[in-house]
Amino acid sequence: MTASPRVHVFPPPMDHHYPVQDGRVQTRSLEAHVVDHCNLTCAGCCSLSPLLPDWYADPAQLARDLALAARVLRPRVFKLVGGEPTLHPALPELIQVVKASGIAPKVSVTTNGLKLADMPEAFWRDVDALTISRYPRPRLTDDLVAHVEDQAARFDVSLNWKAQDTFTQMDRETPLGDGPDARALFRDCWIRERCHLIRDGVFYTCTRPAHFQTLHGDTGAFADDGLRLDDEPGMLDTLLAYLQREAPLQACLHCQGGSAPVAPHRMLSRRQIHAIKAAYP
Ligand code: SF4
Ligand code: SF4
């Protein structure tokens, strides 16, 4: 294992293609966000973590979600994401739930790395891959990086060190109208193909609606952006139609998409977070 960063192509190419094999749609990835909160406060966090209350995924609910999803979906990798997933005290159990579901050949965790020195052996034994975001501040110490590399080598865990000096500024202050611009934004947004989410029995083509719903509360209609999974025979066709829809999500009206302009990475202060949250119910 080495610490050399992987080269990322940005924006990633889209293919608008969802092949079906053995009754399951073959996708790049599927993810579950296992906590909403984080130990950092990055401005422009895609998951809106600095603005959201603490929340922990229930392993039993994740198992139910995956049982439904595995009937119609075959992602190449299943990702446990957050917020910061290492804040979940049952993260090793959650990894085992994903493995037991058989939904994907690989289980990955996406983390800012700060708590990786605290992870128990069960975590290192069961996880297949880690994507570790590296921000200009706070920097991971050399000792922590060395520990991660040693553990990864010992337990045969793939490491993807991802330098994040800049952040895509996806949030939109004034909502977009539900017209041609929103349709084009959704059509061309690579996130709709690469960041599929499962949460509370609902599949989302992008992670944003579930978090917008938490942020906006009863005033939002973002839950309708997802597709509730069931075990009826028509689910596969319904899923394919959902993946290929042309109508933008409600969330797209509040978003600039995955190819929005970038800005240097920075942390929000507590005061800035309070000011942003004051605009929501
Ligand atoms: S570390 Fe990740 S989840 Fe946490 S605030 Fe930053 S971007 Fe969001
Ligand atoms: S524009 Fe935003 S909300 Fe719409 S699919 Fe892309 S990332 Fe998701």
Coordinates of C-alpha atoms and ligand atoms in Angstrom, one line a residue:
M1 CA 0.0 0.0 0.0
T2 CA 1.3 3.5 -0.8
A3 CA 0.1 7.0 0.0
S4 CA 0.3 8.3 -3.5
P5 CA -3.1 9.8 -4.5
R6 CA -5.1 8.3 -7.3
V7 CA -5.7 10.5 -10.4
H8 CA -9.4 11.5 -10.6
V9 CA -11.1 12.5 -13.9
F10 CA -13.4 15.4 -13.2
P11 CA -16.2 15.7 -14.1
P12 CA -16.5 11.9 -14.4
P13 CA -18.0 10.6 -17.7
M14 CA -21.7 9.6 -17.8
D15 CA -23.2 6.7 -19.7
H16 CA -26.9 6.9 -19.0
H17 CA -26.9 3.1 -19.3
Y18 CA -28.3 0.6 -16.8
P19 CA -27.8 -3.0 -18.0
V20 CA -29.8 -5.7 -16.3
Q21 CA -28.3 -9.0 -15.4
D22 CA -30.1 -11.8 -13.6
G23 CA -32.9 -9.5 -12.8
R24 CA -30.7 -6.8 -11.2
V25 CA -29.7 -3.4 -12.5
Q26 CA -25.9 -3.2 -12.7
T27 CA -24.7 0.1 -11.2
R28 CA -21.4 1.7 -10.2
S29 CA -22.2 2.0 -6.5
L30 CA -24.9 2.3 -3.9
E31 CA -24.3 4.0 -0.5
A32 CA -25.9 4.3 2.9
H33 CA -25.2 7.3 5.1
V34 CA -24.7 5.8 8.5
V35 CA -24.5 9.1 10.5
D36 CA -25.6 12.5 9.4
H37 CA -23.3 14.5 11.6
C38 CA -19.5 15.0 11.4
N39 CA -16.5 16.0 13.4
L40 CA -15.7 18.6 10.7
T41 CA -17.7 21.5 9.3
C42 CA -16.6 21.8 5.6
A43 CA -18.3 24.6 3.8
G44 CA -20.3 23.1 0.9
C45 CA -20.5 19.6 2.4
C46 CA -22.5 17.6 -0.1
S47 CA -24.2 15.8 2.7
L48 CA -25.1 19.1 4.5
S49 CA -23.6 17.5 7.6
P50 CA -22.7 20.8 9.4
L51 CA -26.4 21.8 9.3
L52 CA -27.9 18.5 10.4
P53 CA -28.7 17.1 13.8
D54 CA -26.9 14.0 15.1
W55 CA -28.4 10.8 13.6
Y56 CA -27.2 7.2 13.6
A57 CA -28.3 4.4 11.2
D58 CA -30.0 1.4 12.8
P59 CA -28.3 -1.9 11.7
A60 CA -31.6 -3.7 11.6
Q61 CA -33.1 -1.0 9.3
L62 CA -30.0 -1.2 7.0
A63 CA -30.5 -5.0 6.8
R64 CA -34.1 -4.5 5.7
D65 CA -33.1 -1.8 3.2
L66 CA -30.5 -4.1 1.7
A67 CA -32.8 -7.1 1.4
L68 CA -35.1 -5.0 -0.7
A69 CA -32.3 -3.4 -2.8
A70 CA -30.5 -6.6 -3.4
R71 CA -33.5 -8.0 -5.3
V72 CA -33.2 -5.4 -8.1
L73 CA -29.7 -3.8 -7.8
R74 CA -26.2 -5.1 -8.2
P75 CA -23.7 -2.2 -7.4
R76 CA -20.0 -2.8 -8.0
V77 CA -19.4 -1.4 -4.5
F78 CA -21.4 -0.6 -1.5
K79 CA -20.2 2.5 0.3
L80 CA -20.8 3.4 4.0
V81 CA -20.7 7.2 4.1
G82 CA -21.8 10.0 6.3
G83 CA -21.4 12.6 7.8
E84 CA -18.4 10.9 9.3
P85 CA -19.1 7.1 9.4
T86 CA -16.4 6.4 12.0
L87 CA -18.5 8.3 14.5
H88 CA -21.0 5.4 14.4
P89 CA -20.2 3.1 17.4
A90 CA -21.5 0.1 15.5
L91 CA -19.7 0.6 12.2
P92 CA -18.1 -2.9 12.2
E93 CA -21.6 -4.3 12.7
L94 CA -22.9 -2.2 9.8
I95 CA -20.1 -3.5 7.6
Q96 CA -21.1 -7.1 8.5
V97 CA -24.7 -6.3 7.6
V98 CA -23.7 -5.2 4.1
K99 CA -21.5 -8.2 3.7
A100 CA -24.3 -10.6 4.8
S101 CA -26.7 -9.0 2.3
G102 CA -24.5 -10.0 -0.6
I103 CA -25.6 -6.9 -2.4
A104 CA -22.1 -6.0 -3.7
P105 CA -18.7 -7.7 -4.1
K106 CA -17.0 -4.9 -2.2
V107 CA -17.7 -2.8 0.9
S108 CA -16.1 0.5 1.2
V109 CA -16.0 3.3 3.9
T110 CA -15.6 7.0 3.0
T111 CA -14.0 8.9 5.8
N112 CA -12.1 12.0 6.7
G113 CA -9.7 9.7 8.4
L114 CA -9.4 11.5 11.7
K115 CA -10.7 8.6 13.8
L116 CA -9.0 5.7 11.9
A117 CA -6.5 5.2 14.7
D118 CA -9.5 4.3 17.0
M119 CA -11.0 1.6 14.8
P120 CA -11.1 -1.9 16.2
E121 CA -9.6 -4.9 14.5
A122 CA -13.1 -6.0 13.4
F123 CA -13.4 -2.9 11.3
W124 CA -10.1 -3.6 9.5
R125 CA -10.8 -7.2 9.1
D126 CA -14.2 -6.7 7.3
V127 CA -13.9 -3.5 5.3
D128 CA -12.6 -4.0 1.7
A129 CA -11.7 -0.5 0.8
L130 CA -11.3 3.0 2.3
T131 CA -11.7 6.4 0.5
I132 CA -9.9 8.9 2.7
S133 CA -10.5 12.6 2.0
R134 CA -7.4 14.7 2.8
Y135 CA -8.1 18.4 3.5
P136 CA -5.6 21.2 3.8
R137 CA -6.9 21.6 7.4
P138 CA -6.9 19.6 9.6
R139 CA -4.1 17.6 8.2
L140 CA -3.8 14.0 9.0
T141 CA -0.6 13.5 11.0
D142 CA 2.3 11.4 9.6
D143 CA 1.8 8.9 12.4
L144 CA -1.9 8.5 11.6
V145 CA -1.2 8.0 7.9
A146 CA 1.5 5.4 8.7
H147 CA -0.9 3.6 11.0
V148 CA -3.6 3.5 8.3
E149 CA -1.1 2.2 5.8
D150 CA 0.1 -0.5 8.2
Q151 CA -3.4 -1.7 9.0
A152 CA -4.4 -1.6 5.3
A153 CA -1.4 -3.8 4.4
R154 CA -2.0 -6.1 7.3
F155 CA -5.7 -6.6 6.5
D156 CA -5.5 -6.3 2.7
V157 CA -7.7 -3.1 2.6
S158 CA -7.5 -1.0 -0.6
L159 CA -6.7 2.7 0.1
N160 CA -7.9 5.6 -2.0
W161 CA -6.3 8.8 -0.6
K162 CA -8.3 11.7 -2.1
A163 CA -6.8 15.2 -1.9
Q164 CA -9.6 17.7 -1.4
D165 CA -8.1 21.2 -1.6
T166 CA -11.2 22.5 -3.2
F167 CA -14.9 21.9 -2.8
T168 CA -17.6 22.0 -5.4
Q169 CA -20.1 24.7 -4.4
M170 CA -23.3 22.8 -5.0
D171 CA -25.7 24.8 -2.8
R172 CA -27.9 27.4 -4.5
E173 CA -29.2 30.4 -2.5
T174 CA -32.2 31.1 -4.7
P175 CA -34.1 28.0 -5.9
L176 CA -34.1 27.4 -9.7
G177 CA -37.5 27.4 -11.5
D178 CA -38.9 24.0 -12.5
G179 CA -38.2 24.5 -16.3
P180 CA -35.7 23.6 -19.0
D181 CA -32.7 24.7 -17.0
A182 CA -33.6 22.3 -14.2
R183 CA -34.1 19.5 -16.7
A184 CA -30.7 20.2 -18.3
L185 CA -29.0 20.3 -14.9
F186 CA -30.4 16.9 -13.9
R187 CA -29.7 15.4 -17.3
D188 CA -26.1 16.4 -17.2
C189 CA -25.4 15.8 -13.5
W190 CA -22.9 13.0 -13.0
I191 CA -23.9 12.6 -9.4
R192 CA -27.2 11.0 -10.4
E193 CA -25.3 8.1 -11.8
R194 CA -22.5 7.8 -9.1
C195 CA -24.1 8.6 -5.8
H196 CA -27.1 6.3 -5.4
L197 CA -28.5 6.2 -1.9
I198 CA -30.7 3.8 0.1
R199 CA -32.3 5.1 3.2
D200 CA -35.4 3.9 5.2
G201 CA -36.5 1.7 2.3
V202 CA -36.3 4.5 -0.3
F203 CA -33.8 4.5 -3.2
Y204 CA -32.5 7.9 -4.4
T205 CA -30.6 8.5 -7.6
C206 CA -28.6 11.1 -5.7
T207 CA -27.8 11.6 -2.0
R208 CA -29.1 15.2 -1.7
P209 CA -32.9 14.8 -1.4
A210 CA -32.7 12.8 1.8
H211 CA -30.6 15.5 3.5
F212 CA -32.6 18.4 2.1
Q213 CA -35.7 16.7 3.6
T214 CA -34.1 16.6 7.0
L215 CA -33.0 20.3 6.7
H216 CA -36.3 21.6 5.4
G217 CA -38.5 19.4 7.6
D218 CA -42.2 19.5 6.9
T219 CA -41.8 22.4 4.5
G220 CA -39.9 20.2 2.0
A221 CA -41.2 17.7 -0.6
F222 CA -37.9 16.0 -1.2
A223 CA -38.9 12.5 0.0
D224 CA -40.9 12.3 -3.2
D225 CA -37.6 12.4 -5.1
G226 CA -36.9 8.8 -4.1
L227 CA -38.4 5.5 -5.1
R228 CA -39.8 3.4 -2.3
L229 CA -38.6 -0.2 -2.8
D230 CA -40.9 -3.2 -2.4
D231 CA -40.8 -6.9 -3.3
E232 CA -43.5 -6.7 -6.0
P233 CA -42.7 -8.3 -9.4
G234 CA -42.8 -4.9 -11.2
M235 CA -40.1 -3.3 -9.1
L236 CA -37.3 -3.8 -11.6
D237 CA -39.2 -2.0 -14.4
T238 CA -40.2 0.8 -12.0
L239 CA -36.6 1.2 -10.9
L240 CA -35.4 1.4 -14.5
A241 CA -38.0 4.0 -15.3
Y242 CA -36.9 6.0 -12.2
L243 CA -33.2 5.8 -13.2
Q244 CA -34.0 7.0 -16.7
R245 CA -36.5 9.8 -15.8
E246 CA -36.1 13.1 -17.4
A247 CA -38.0 15.2 -14.8
P248 CA -35.6 16.8 -12.4
L249 CA -35.7 16.1 -8.7
Q250 CA -37.1 18.7 -6.4
A251 CA -33.6 18.7 -4.9
C252 CA -32.2 19.9 -8.2
L253 CA -34.0 23.2 -7.8
H254 CA -31.8 23.8 -4.7
C255 CA -28.6 22.6 -6.2
Q256 CA -26.0 23.5 -8.8
G257 CA -25.0 19.9 -9.6
G258 CA -21.8 18.0 -9.4
S259 CA -20.0 20.2 -12.0
A260 CA -20.7 23.5 -10.2
P261 CA -17.7 25.9 -9.7
V262 CA -15.2 25.0 -7.0
A263 CA -13.8 27.1 -4.2
P264 CA -10.9 26.5 -1.7
H265 CA -11.8 24.1 1.1
R266 CA -12.6 25.8 4.3
M267 CA -14.3 25.1 7.6
L268 CA -17.5 26.9 8.7
S269 CA -17.4 28.6 12.1
R270 CA -20.1 27.8 14.7
R271 CA -21.5 31.3 14.1
Q272 CA -21.6 30.8 10.3
I273 CA -23.4 27.5 10.9
H274 CA -26.0 29.1 13.1
A275 CA -26.6 31.9 10.5
I276 CA -27.2 29.4 7.7
K277 CA -29.4 27.2 9.8
A278 CA -31.6 30.2 10.8
A279 CA -32.9 30.2 7.3
Y280 CA -34.6 26.8 7.8
P281 CA -37.5 25.7 10.0
Ligands
SF4_1 S1 -15.6 15.7 6.4 FE1 -17.0 15.1 4.7 S2 -19.0 14.8 5.8 FE2 -17.7 15.9 7.2 S3 -18.2 18.1 6.8 FE3 -16.5 17.6 5.5 S4 -17.4 17.0 3.6 FE4 -19.0 16.9 5.1
SF4_2 S1 -28.4 18.6 -9.5 FE1 -28.0 18.2 -7.4 S2 -29.9 17.3 -6.6 FE2 -29.9 17.1 -8.8 S3 -29.0 15.1 -9.3 FE3 -27.4 16.6 -9.3 S4 -26.5 16.6 -7.3 FE4 -28.5 15.6 -7.2

